[in-house]
Amino acid sequence: SCGDDGDEEEKKVGEEGKEGETKNASCGDGGDRETDTSAAAGASGATAEDTAQSSSSGSVADSICFLLTNFTEMNKLWVRIQHMPSASGVIGGTASSHHHHRRGNDRQAQKEMRKRRERERNELRLLVGTNLVRLSQLDDRYVTSEMYGEIILPHILEQIVACRDPLAQAYLMDCIIQVFPDEFHLATLETFLGVCPKLREKVNIRTIVGSMMDRLSNYFDDARLVQSDAADANGETPGDEGGDGGDGSAASRQAAVAAITEVDAFHMFDRCIQRVYTAKGSSMPPKEVIRLQTALLNFSLKVYPDKMGQISECLGVCAKYLGGGSADKDGAVAGGALA
């Protein structure tokens, strides 16, 4: 029996030794796993950091793409609100005894719906225009007149024509005139004016064209004034070279004067007006023809005061139209005489 007890103790000691080895092995595996987990966590952290750095390094092109996409979607929503069906269609009654009463309710509900919708459109209009403002505020070292004429302006004009909403078209065309620099307008004047005949008939083309004329003529007046002041200063102090900053500004203004006189903006506006005559035909009121020619005449007097032939062209179109002829120089549109 003593021998049996000894054998049993030896077996227990052996089993305990095996269990200790198993625990040590499992602890070793756990340590290895913890090491692998830490390495994986460090690798994932590095990957996340690299991803954050790559996503935060956006370019000006990304900003332009985002703003144009945002502008497109906001403009679509703006137009969609305008064309939403009225809620008055579900108010109408069927009982003849309440017909007049329900008709009054219909009109009142329709009026309230129209007012509420106009408020919503006015609020959203500011958001749509803000996208154009942000585009005009991008770094001018990257957003040049070439990029504006090749990418930004064509996309905006495409959306304006496609929306086919008179209120949206008039507002967005005015936004373009007001927010972008004069140099951009000079470089893309032909493209901008080419869209005017494609606008809806209810859009006041004269307001759009007149605003662009005023913008460019004021730009020309400012540039010519600075140029004149610089010439007077040079005449008073011919040997003074201390005003480098002023000379640089004067040089840029001289370049502006040369640019606007070389662009031949008068005939660009004239061709645009002629295309508007052709598009609208005899439906254009006589007073609109006279107003358009008056705006063109005033623009010529401000920017091209020495070119009397342009004044003769404007007066000739007015005389021809008032005499019962055509406002179109090519005779394609039959005008109406004033009563």
XYZ file of C-alpha atoms in Angstrom:
339
model
C 0.000 0.000 0.000
C 2.881 2.341 0.676
C 4.137 1.689 -2.830
C 0.773 2.480 -4.303
C 0.635 5.778 -2.415
C 4.041 6.721 -3.772
C 3.008 5.961 -7.316
C -0.133 8.097 -6.964
C 1.904 11.036 -5.624
C 4.340 10.747 -8.492
C 1.422 10.775 -10.949
C -0.024 13.928 -9.322
C 3.335 15.679 -9.445
C 3.675 14.746 -13.109
C 0.228 16.020 -13.927
C 0.873 19.281 -12.092
C 4.090 19.703 -14.074
C 2.243 19.224 -17.340
C -0.408 21.761 -16.304
C 2.356 24.259 -15.482
C 3.921 23.754 -18.886
C 0.520 24.220 -20.536
C -0.096 27.460 -18.620
C 3.338 28.771 -19.517
C 2.756 27.953 -23.158
C -0.630 29.677 -23.118
C 0.862 32.712 -21.427
C 3.538 32.810 -24.072
C 0.921 32.644 -26.808
C -1.018 35.440 -25.118
C 2.051 37.631 -25.031
C 2.682 36.983 -28.697
C -0.938 37.815 -29.461
C -0.725 41.045 -27.478
C 2.403 41.975 -29.406
C 0.658 41.233 -32.725
C -2.409 43.238 -31.644
C -0.269 46.225 -30.682
C 1.533 46.079 -34.016
C -1.781 45.869 -35.894
C -3.164 48.799 -33.903
C -0.081 50.851 -34.710
C -0.369 49.998 -38.402
C -4.070 50.898 -38.474
C -3.342 54.161 -36.649
C -0.682 55.043 -39.190
C -3.054 54.199 -42.042
C -5.824 56.346 -40.537
C -3.383 59.228 -40.079
C -2.206 58.959 -43.684
C -5.822 58.875 -44.870
C -6.696 61.961 -42.818
C -3.695 63.807 -44.194
C -4.519 62.868 -47.798
C -8.193 63.813 -47.378
C -7.364 67.182 -45.824
C -5.058 68.231 -48.651
C -7.720 69.480 -51.100
C -6.900 71.643 -54.093
C -8.526 74.685 -55.655
C -9.878 72.407 -58.379
C -11.665 70.372 -55.701
C -13.181 73.560 -54.288
C -14.388 74.633 -57.732
C -15.920 71.221 -58.386
C -17.680 71.206 -55.020
C -19.059 74.738 -55.390
C -20.312 74.111 -58.926
C -22.007 70.873 -57.869
C -23.561 72.589 -54.863
C -24.725 75.450 -57.067
C -26.352 73.037 -59.522
C -28.261 71.116 -56.860
C -29.398 74.251 -55.033
C -30.596 75.824 -58.250
C -32.596 72.711 -59.128
C -34.220 72.782 -55.696
C -34.960 76.466 -56.090
C -36.703 75.915 -59.421
C -38.526 72.845 -58.099
C -40.073 74.911 -55.309
C -41.386 77.333 -57.918
C -43.121 74.550 -59.850
C -44.514 72.607 -56.899
C -48.247 71.850 -57.315
C -50.559 74.082 -55.350
C -52.364 72.726 -52.327
C -55.596 74.403 -53.414
C -56.463 71.460 -55.664
C -57.378 69.301 -52.665
C -59.551 71.938 -51.037
C -62.275 72.137 -53.658
C -65.756 71.002 -52.580
C -68.436 68.973 -54.319
C -71.577 70.194 -52.619
C -73.279 72.948 -54.608
C -74.516 74.729 -51.474
C -70.940 75.311 -50.324
C -69.501 75.978 -53.773
C -68.960 79.732 -53.411
C -67.697 79.441 -49.865
C -65.171 76.764 -50.832
C -64.080 78.786 -53.849
C -63.236 81.658 -51.528
C -61.281 79.269 -49.337
C -59.451 78.025 -52.424
C -58.382 81.528 -53.411
C -57.293 82.399 -49.893
C -55.306 79.187 -49.513
C -53.730 79.675 -52.915
C -52.687 83.215 -52.026
C -51.169 82.119 -48.723
C -49.367 79.235 -50.425
C -47.939 81.615 -53.037
C -46.688 84.024 -50.383
C -45.096 81.242 -48.352
C -43.452 79.814 -51.449
C -42.062 83.199 -52.441
C -40.544 83.583 -48.964
C -38.936 80.176 -49.288
C -37.586 81.029 -52.722
C -36.136 84.333 -51.528
C -34.362 82.587 -48.670
C -32.972 79.906 -50.952
C -31.961 82.494 -53.538
C -29.341 83.848 -51.140
C -27.870 80.369 -50.751
C -27.706 79.836 -54.512
C -25.990 83.179 -55.009
C -23.560 82.471 -52.165
C -22.019 79.661 -54.215
C -21.142 82.159 -56.946
C -19.728 84.559 -54.370
C -17.492 81.821 -52.965
C -16.286 80.977 -56.474
C -15.333 84.607 -57.053
C -13.399 84.661 -53.754
C -11.079 81.762 -54.583
C -7.362 82.447 -54.834
C -6.766 84.475 -57.988
C -3.352 82.873 -58.356
C -5.126 79.708 -59.450
C -8.502 80.939 -60.701
C -7.506 82.910 -63.783
C -9.643 84.403 -66.516
C -8.802 81.381 -68.685
C -10.067 78.924 -66.059
C -13.131 81.089 -65.518
C -13.898 81.156 -69.235
C -13.247 77.460 -69.850
C -14.677 75.798 -66.716
C -16.629 78.029 -64.350
C -18.679 80.290 -66.608
C -19.785 77.624 -69.141
C -21.069 75.402 -66.329
C -23.011 78.248 -64.712
C -24.512 79.403 -68.015
C -25.498 75.844 -68.896
C -27.464 75.558 -65.672
C -29.086 78.953 -66.209
C -30.353 78.012 -69.656
C -31.427 74.508 -68.578
C -33.518 75.620 -65.600
C -35.916 77.567 -67.890
C -37.244 79.589 -64.958
C -37.447 83.355 -65.666
C -36.890 84.405 -62.048
C -33.869 82.140 -61.640
C -32.382 83.151 -64.982
C -32.667 86.880 -64.295
C -31.249 86.585 -60.774
C -28.303 84.350 -61.705
C -27.297 86.445 -64.703
C -27.219 89.494 -62.447
C -25.176 87.550 -59.875
C -22.550 86.749 -62.487
C -22.265 90.425 -63.411
C -21.948 91.598 -59.819
C -19.629 89.050 -58.173
C -16.907 88.284 -60.730
C -14.063 90.689 -61.590
C -14.191 93.111 -64.513
C -11.174 91.458 -66.133
C -13.072 88.172 -66.278
C -16.050 89.880 -67.922
C -13.835 91.433 -70.568
C -12.240 88.093 -71.403
C -15.572 86.225 -71.613
C -17.952 88.913 -72.829
C -18.827 87.102 -76.057
C -19.673 83.888 -74.161
C -21.836 85.692 -71.615
C -23.765 87.708 -74.187
C -24.297 84.637 -76.355
C -26.659 83.216 -73.714
C -28.974 86.249 -73.572
C -31.073 85.322 -76.651
C -31.584 81.821 -75.184
C -33.270 83.072 -72.020
C -37.007 82.895 -71.479
C -39.147 85.579 -73.014
C -40.181 86.967 -69.619
C -36.568 87.729 -68.702
C -35.731 91.404 -69.109
C -32.719 91.282 -71.438
C -32.296 95.039 -71.328
C -31.630 94.958 -67.575
C -28.982 92.262 -67.971
C -27.220 93.866 -70.913
C -27.481 97.312 -69.328
C -25.937 96.072 -66.076
C -22.987 94.596 -67.929
C -22.537 97.825 -69.895
C -22.575 99.869 -66.689
C -20.059 97.548 -65.051
C -17.594 97.763 -67.931
C -18.063 101.490 -68.517
C -17.426 102.238 -64.822
C -14.349 100.041 -64.978
C -13.157 101.990 -67.985
C -13.872 105.342 -66.295
C -11.903 104.353 -63.195
C -8.983 103.100 -65.260
C -8.925 106.240 -67.396
C -9.111 108.480 -64.303
C -6.143 106.752 -62.687
C -4.256 106.966 -65.942
C -4.960 110.694 -66.177
C -3.862 111.280 -62.574
C -0.663 109.348 -63.195
C 0.072 111.437 -66.288
C -0.466 114.674 -64.345
C 1.807 113.475 -61.544
C 4.532 112.576 -64.010
C 4.196 115.984 -65.623
C 4.624 117.778 -62.304
C 7.545 115.698 -61.087
C 9.184 114.255 -64.183
C 12.346 113.097 -62.369
C 10.653 111.638 -59.298
C 10.858 107.849 -58.995
C 9.659 107.522 -55.421
C 6.104 106.408 -56.247
C 6.759 102.871 -57.396
C 3.472 101.607 -55.989
C 1.516 104.326 -57.741
C 3.363 103.694 -60.996
C 2.520 100.005 -60.756
C -1.151 100.777 -60.195
C -1.140 103.244 -63.063
C 0.482 100.671 -65.326
C -2.231 98.141 -64.514
C -4.915 100.727 -65.189
C -3.303 101.638 -68.483
C -3.417 97.988 -69.392
C -7.114 97.959 -68.432
C -7.852 100.918 -70.690
C -6.007 99.249 -73.553
C -7.821 95.957 -72.939
C -11.341 97.370 -73.004
C -10.633 99.426 -76.119
C -9.114 96.442 -77.907
C -11.959 94.059 -77.069
C -14.438 95.983 -79.252
C -17.173 95.508 -76.690
C -19.542 97.787 -78.607
C -20.000 95.380 -81.496
C -20.290 92.427 -79.101
C -23.209 94.143 -77.380
C -24.612 95.159 -80.745
C -24.557 91.575 -82.055
C -26.206 90.376 -78.858
C -29.002 92.919 -79.212
C -29.511 91.960 -82.848
C -29.836 88.288 -81.869
C -32.398 89.280 -79.251
C -34.375 91.099 -81.945
C -34.226 88.009 -84.121
C -35.290 85.688 -81.283
C -38.235 87.783 -80.113
C -39.324 89.090 -83.506
C -42.320 91.354 -83.723
C -43.348 90.493 -80.161
C -40.737 92.899 -78.799
C -42.379 96.192 -77.768
C -41.109 99.324 -79.557
C -40.028 100.922 -76.282
C -37.706 97.981 -75.571
C -35.979 98.450 -78.917
C -35.413 102.129 -78.172
C -34.203 101.420 -74.638
C -31.702 98.823 -75.817
C -30.305 101.179 -78.431
C -30.177 103.992 -75.865
C -28.133 101.822 -73.506
C -25.789 100.896 -76.355
C -25.473 104.553 -77.348
C -24.589 105.631 -73.803
C -22.013 102.846 -73.563
C -20.396 104.003 -76.795
C -20.249 107.615 -75.609
C -18.483 106.591 -72.394
C -16.018 104.047 -73.715
C -15.556 105.048 -77.359
C -16.264 108.799 -77.435
C -14.302 109.356 -80.645
C -16.106 106.740 -82.746
C -19.013 108.643 -84.222
C -19.874 105.774 -86.546
C -21.178 103.747 -83.607
C -23.526 106.565 -82.648
C -24.795 106.671 -86.220
C -25.490 102.940 -86.113
C -27.626 103.252 -82.969
C -29.571 106.209 -84.274
C -30.037 104.477 -87.612
C -31.631 101.407 -86.008
C -33.992 103.600 -83.965
C -34.991 105.661 -87.006
C -35.580 102.560 -89.088
C -37.728 100.917 -86.444
C -39.759 104.028 -85.675
C -40.372 104.436 -89.376
C -42.029 101.033 -89.554
C -39.016 99.065 -90.690
C -37.042 96.311 -89.020
C -35.006 96.602 -85.856
C -32.691 93.932 -87.239
C -29.905 95.367 -89.379
C -30.244 92.436 -91.757
C -33.957 92.984 -92.144
C -34.873 89.590 -90.693
C -37.398 90.939 -88.202
C -40.443 92.937 -89.123
C -40.714 95.790 -86.688
C -43.789 97.720 -85.778
C -44.242 101.459 -86.056
C -45.226 103.455 -83.028
C -48.864 104.398 -82.940
